[in-house]
mmCIF file of N, CA and C in Angstrom:
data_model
loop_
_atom_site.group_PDB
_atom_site.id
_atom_site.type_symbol
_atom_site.label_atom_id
_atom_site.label_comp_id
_atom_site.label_asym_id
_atom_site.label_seq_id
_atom_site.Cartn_x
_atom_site.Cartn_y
_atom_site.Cartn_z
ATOM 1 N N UNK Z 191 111.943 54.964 87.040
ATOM 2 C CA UNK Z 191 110.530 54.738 86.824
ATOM 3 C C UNK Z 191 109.878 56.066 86.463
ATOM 4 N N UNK Z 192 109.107 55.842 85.656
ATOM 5 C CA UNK Z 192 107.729 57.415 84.957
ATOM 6 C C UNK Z 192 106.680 57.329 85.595
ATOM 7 N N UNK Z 193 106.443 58.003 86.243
ATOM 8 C CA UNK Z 193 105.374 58.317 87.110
ATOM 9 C C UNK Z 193 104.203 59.084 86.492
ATOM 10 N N UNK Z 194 102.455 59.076 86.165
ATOM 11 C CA UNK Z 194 101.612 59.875 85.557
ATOM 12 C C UNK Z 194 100.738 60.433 87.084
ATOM 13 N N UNK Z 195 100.562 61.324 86.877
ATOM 14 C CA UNK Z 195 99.133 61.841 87.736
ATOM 15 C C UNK Z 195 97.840 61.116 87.867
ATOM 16 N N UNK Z 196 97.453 60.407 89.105
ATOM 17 C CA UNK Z 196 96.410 59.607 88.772
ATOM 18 C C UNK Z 196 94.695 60.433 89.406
ATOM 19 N N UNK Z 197 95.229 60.891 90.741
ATOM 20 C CA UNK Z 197 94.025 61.787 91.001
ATOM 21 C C UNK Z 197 94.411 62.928 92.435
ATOM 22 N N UNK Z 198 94.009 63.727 92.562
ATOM 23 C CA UNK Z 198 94.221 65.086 93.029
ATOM 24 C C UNK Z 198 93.088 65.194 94.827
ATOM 25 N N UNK Z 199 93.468 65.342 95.588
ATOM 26 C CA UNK Z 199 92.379 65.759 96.552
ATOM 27 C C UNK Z 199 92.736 67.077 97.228
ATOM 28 N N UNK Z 200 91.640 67.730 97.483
ATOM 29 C CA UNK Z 200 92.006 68.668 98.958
ATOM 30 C C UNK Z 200 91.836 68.430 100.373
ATOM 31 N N UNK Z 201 92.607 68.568 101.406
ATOM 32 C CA UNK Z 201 92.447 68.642 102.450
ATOM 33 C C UNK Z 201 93.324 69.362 103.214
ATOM 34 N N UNK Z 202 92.562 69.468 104.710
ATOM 35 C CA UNK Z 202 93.055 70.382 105.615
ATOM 36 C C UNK Z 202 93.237 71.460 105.166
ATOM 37 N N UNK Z 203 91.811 72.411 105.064
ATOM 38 C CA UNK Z 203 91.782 73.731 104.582
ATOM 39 C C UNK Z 203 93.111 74.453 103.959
ATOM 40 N N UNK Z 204 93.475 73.994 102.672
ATOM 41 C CA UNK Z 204 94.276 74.432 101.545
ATOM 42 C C UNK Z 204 95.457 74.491 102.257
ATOM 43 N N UNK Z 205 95.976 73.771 103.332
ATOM 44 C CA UNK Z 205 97.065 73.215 103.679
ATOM 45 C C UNK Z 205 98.098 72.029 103.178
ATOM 46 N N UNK Z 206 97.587 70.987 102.717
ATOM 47 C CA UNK Z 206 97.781 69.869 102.199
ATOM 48 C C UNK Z 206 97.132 69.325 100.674
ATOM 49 N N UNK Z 207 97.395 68.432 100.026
ATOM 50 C CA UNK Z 207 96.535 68.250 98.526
ATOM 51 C C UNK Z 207 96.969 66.443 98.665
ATOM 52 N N UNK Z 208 95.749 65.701 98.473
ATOM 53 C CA UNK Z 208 96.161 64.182 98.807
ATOM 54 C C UNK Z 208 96.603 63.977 96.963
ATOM 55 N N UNK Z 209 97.347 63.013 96.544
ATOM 56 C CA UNK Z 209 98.020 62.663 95.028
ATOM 57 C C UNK Z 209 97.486 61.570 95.063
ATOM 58 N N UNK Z 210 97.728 61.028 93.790
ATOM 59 C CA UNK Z 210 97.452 59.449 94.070
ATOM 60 C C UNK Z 210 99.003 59.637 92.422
ATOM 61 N N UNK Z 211 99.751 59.026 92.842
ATOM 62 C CA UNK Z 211 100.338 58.484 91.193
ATOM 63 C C UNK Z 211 100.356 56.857 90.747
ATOM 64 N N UNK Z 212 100.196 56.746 89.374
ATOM 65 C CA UNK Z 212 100.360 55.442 88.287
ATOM 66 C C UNK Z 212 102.272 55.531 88.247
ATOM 67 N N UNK Z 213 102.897 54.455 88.140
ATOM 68 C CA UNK Z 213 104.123 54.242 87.697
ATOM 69 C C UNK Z 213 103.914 53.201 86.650
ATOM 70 N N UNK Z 214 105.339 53.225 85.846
ATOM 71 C CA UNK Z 214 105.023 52.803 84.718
ATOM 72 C C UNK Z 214 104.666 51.295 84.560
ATOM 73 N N UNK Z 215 104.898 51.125 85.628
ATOM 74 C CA UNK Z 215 104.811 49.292 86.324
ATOM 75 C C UNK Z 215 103.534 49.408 86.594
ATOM 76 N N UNK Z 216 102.542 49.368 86.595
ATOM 77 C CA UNK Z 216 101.369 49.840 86.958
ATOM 78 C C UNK Z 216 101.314 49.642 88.858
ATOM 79 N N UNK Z 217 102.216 50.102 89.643
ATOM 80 C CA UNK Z 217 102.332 50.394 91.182
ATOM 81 C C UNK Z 217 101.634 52.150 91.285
ATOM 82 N N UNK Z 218 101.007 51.806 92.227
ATOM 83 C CA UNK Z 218 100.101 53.118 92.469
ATOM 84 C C UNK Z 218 100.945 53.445 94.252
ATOM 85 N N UNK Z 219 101.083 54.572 94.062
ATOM 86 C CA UNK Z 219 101.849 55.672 95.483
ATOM 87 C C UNK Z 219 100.795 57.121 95.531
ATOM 88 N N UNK Z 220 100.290 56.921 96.832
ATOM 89 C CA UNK Z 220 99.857 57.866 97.529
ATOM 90 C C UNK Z 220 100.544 58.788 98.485
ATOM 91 N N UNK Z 221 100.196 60.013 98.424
ATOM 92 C CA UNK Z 221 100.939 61.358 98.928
ATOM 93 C C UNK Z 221 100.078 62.163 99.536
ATOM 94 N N UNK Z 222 100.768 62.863 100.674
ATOM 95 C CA UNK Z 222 100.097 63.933 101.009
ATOM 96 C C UNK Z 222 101.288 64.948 100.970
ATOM 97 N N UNK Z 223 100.761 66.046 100.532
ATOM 98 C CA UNK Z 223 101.591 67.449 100.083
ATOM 99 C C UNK Z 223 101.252 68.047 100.317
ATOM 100 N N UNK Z 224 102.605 68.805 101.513
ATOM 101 C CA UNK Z 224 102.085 70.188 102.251
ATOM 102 C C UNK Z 224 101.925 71.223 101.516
ATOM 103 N N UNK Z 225 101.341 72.093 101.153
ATOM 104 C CA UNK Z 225 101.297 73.278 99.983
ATOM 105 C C UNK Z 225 101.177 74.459 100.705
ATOM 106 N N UNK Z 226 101.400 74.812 101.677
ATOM 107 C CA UNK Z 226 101.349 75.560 102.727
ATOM 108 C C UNK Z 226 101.699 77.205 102.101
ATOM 109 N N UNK Z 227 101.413 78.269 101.832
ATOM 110 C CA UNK Z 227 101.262 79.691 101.176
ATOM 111 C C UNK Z 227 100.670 79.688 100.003
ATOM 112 N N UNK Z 228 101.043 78.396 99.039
ATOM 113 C CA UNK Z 228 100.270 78.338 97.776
ATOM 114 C C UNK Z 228 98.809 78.069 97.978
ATOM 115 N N UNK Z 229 97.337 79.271 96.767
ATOM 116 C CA UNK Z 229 96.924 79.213 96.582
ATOM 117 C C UNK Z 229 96.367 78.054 95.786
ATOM 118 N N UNK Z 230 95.183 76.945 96.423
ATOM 119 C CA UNK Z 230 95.674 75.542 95.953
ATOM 120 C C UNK Z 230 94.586 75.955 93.818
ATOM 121 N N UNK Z 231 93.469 76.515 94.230
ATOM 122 C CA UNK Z 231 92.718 76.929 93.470
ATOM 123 C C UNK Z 231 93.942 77.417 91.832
ATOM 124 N N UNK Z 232 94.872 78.087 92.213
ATOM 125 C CA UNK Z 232 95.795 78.627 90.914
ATOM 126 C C UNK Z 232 96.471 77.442 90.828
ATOM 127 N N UNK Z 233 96.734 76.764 91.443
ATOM 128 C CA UNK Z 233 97.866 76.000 90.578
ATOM 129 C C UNK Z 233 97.071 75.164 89.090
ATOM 130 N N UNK Z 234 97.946 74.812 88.277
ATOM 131 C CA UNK Z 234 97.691 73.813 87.689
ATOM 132 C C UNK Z 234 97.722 72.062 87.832
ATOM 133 N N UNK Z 235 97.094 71.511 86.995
ATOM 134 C CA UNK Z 235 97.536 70.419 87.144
ATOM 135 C C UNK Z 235 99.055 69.592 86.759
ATOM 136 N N UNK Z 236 99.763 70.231 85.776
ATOM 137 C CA UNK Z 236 100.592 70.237 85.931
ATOM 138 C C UNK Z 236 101.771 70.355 86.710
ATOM 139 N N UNK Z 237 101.368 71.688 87.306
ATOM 140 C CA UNK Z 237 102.615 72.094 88.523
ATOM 141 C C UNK Z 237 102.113 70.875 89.774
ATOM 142 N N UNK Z 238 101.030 70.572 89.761
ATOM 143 C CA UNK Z 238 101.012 69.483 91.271
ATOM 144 C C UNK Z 238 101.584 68.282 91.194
ATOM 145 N N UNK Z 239 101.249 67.807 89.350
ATOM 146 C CA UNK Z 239 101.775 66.419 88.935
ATOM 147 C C UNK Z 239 103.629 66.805 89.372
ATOM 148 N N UNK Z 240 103.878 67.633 89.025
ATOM 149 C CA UNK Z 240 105.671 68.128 89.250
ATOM 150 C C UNK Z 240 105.919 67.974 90.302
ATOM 151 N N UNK Z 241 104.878 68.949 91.337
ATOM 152 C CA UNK Z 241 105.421 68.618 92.574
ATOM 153 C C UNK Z 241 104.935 67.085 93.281
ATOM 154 N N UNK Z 242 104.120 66.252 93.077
ATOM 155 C CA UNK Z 242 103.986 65.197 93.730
ATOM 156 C C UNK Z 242 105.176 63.930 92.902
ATOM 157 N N UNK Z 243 105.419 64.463 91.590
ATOM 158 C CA UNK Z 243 106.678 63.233 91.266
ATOM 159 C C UNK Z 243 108.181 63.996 92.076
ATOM 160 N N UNK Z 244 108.281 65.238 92.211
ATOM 161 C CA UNK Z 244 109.442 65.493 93.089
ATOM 162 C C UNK Z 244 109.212 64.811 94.405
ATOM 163 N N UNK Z 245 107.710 64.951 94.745
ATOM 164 C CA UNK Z 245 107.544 64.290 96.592
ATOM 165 C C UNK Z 245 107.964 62.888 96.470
ATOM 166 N N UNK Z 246 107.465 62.195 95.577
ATOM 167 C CA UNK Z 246 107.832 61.195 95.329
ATOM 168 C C UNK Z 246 109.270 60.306 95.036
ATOM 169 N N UNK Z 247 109.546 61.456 94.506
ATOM 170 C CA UNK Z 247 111.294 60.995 94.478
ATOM 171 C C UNK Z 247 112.245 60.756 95.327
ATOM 172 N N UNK Z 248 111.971 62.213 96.366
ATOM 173 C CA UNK Z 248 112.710 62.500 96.913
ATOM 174 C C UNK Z 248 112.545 61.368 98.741
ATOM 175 N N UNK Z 249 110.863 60.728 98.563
ATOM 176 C CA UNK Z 249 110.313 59.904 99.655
ATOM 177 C C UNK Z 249 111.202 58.723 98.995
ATOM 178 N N UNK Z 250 111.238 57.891 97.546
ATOM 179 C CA UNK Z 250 112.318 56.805 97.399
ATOM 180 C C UNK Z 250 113.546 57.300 97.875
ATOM 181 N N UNK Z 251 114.243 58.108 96.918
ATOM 182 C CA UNK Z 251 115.729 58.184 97.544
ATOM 183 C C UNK Z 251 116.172 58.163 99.091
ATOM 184 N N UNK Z 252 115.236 58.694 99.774
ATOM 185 C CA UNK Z 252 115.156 58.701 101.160
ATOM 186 C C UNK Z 252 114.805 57.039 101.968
ATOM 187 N N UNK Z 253 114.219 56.727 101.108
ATOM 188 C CA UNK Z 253 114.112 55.015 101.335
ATOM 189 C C UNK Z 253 114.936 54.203 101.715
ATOM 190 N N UNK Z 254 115.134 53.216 102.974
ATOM 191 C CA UNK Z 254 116.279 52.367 103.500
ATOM 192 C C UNK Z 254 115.644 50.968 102.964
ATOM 193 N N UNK Z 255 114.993 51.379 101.831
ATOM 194 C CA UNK Z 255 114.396 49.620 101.410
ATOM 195 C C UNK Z 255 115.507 49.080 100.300
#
């Protein structure tokens, strides 16, 4: 499945960043991502979309469904 970036949050003082992703099925998956040393302000949107489809991946493969 292709996963797009659907929307971005901050929380817990630049500890965490809430995701929201679209799959290509139109199924929507929500994330929270620890970002813990990274400056959340520099990243791009890109590098978060990367890292929330890796969070994402790696939360299916880990899946006993």
């Amino acid at each position: 499945m292709k996963y797009k970036l659907s929307s971005i949050g901050l929380c817990h003082a630049n500890e965490k960043i809430y995701v929201s992703l679209m799959g290509d099925d139109d199924s929507q998956h929500h994330f929270y991502i620890n970002i813990g040393g990274m400056n959340v302000p520099d990243l791009t949107i890109k590098e978060i979309e990367v890292m929330a489809i890796m969070h994402a991946q790696e939360s299916f493969n880990n899946c006993d469904c």
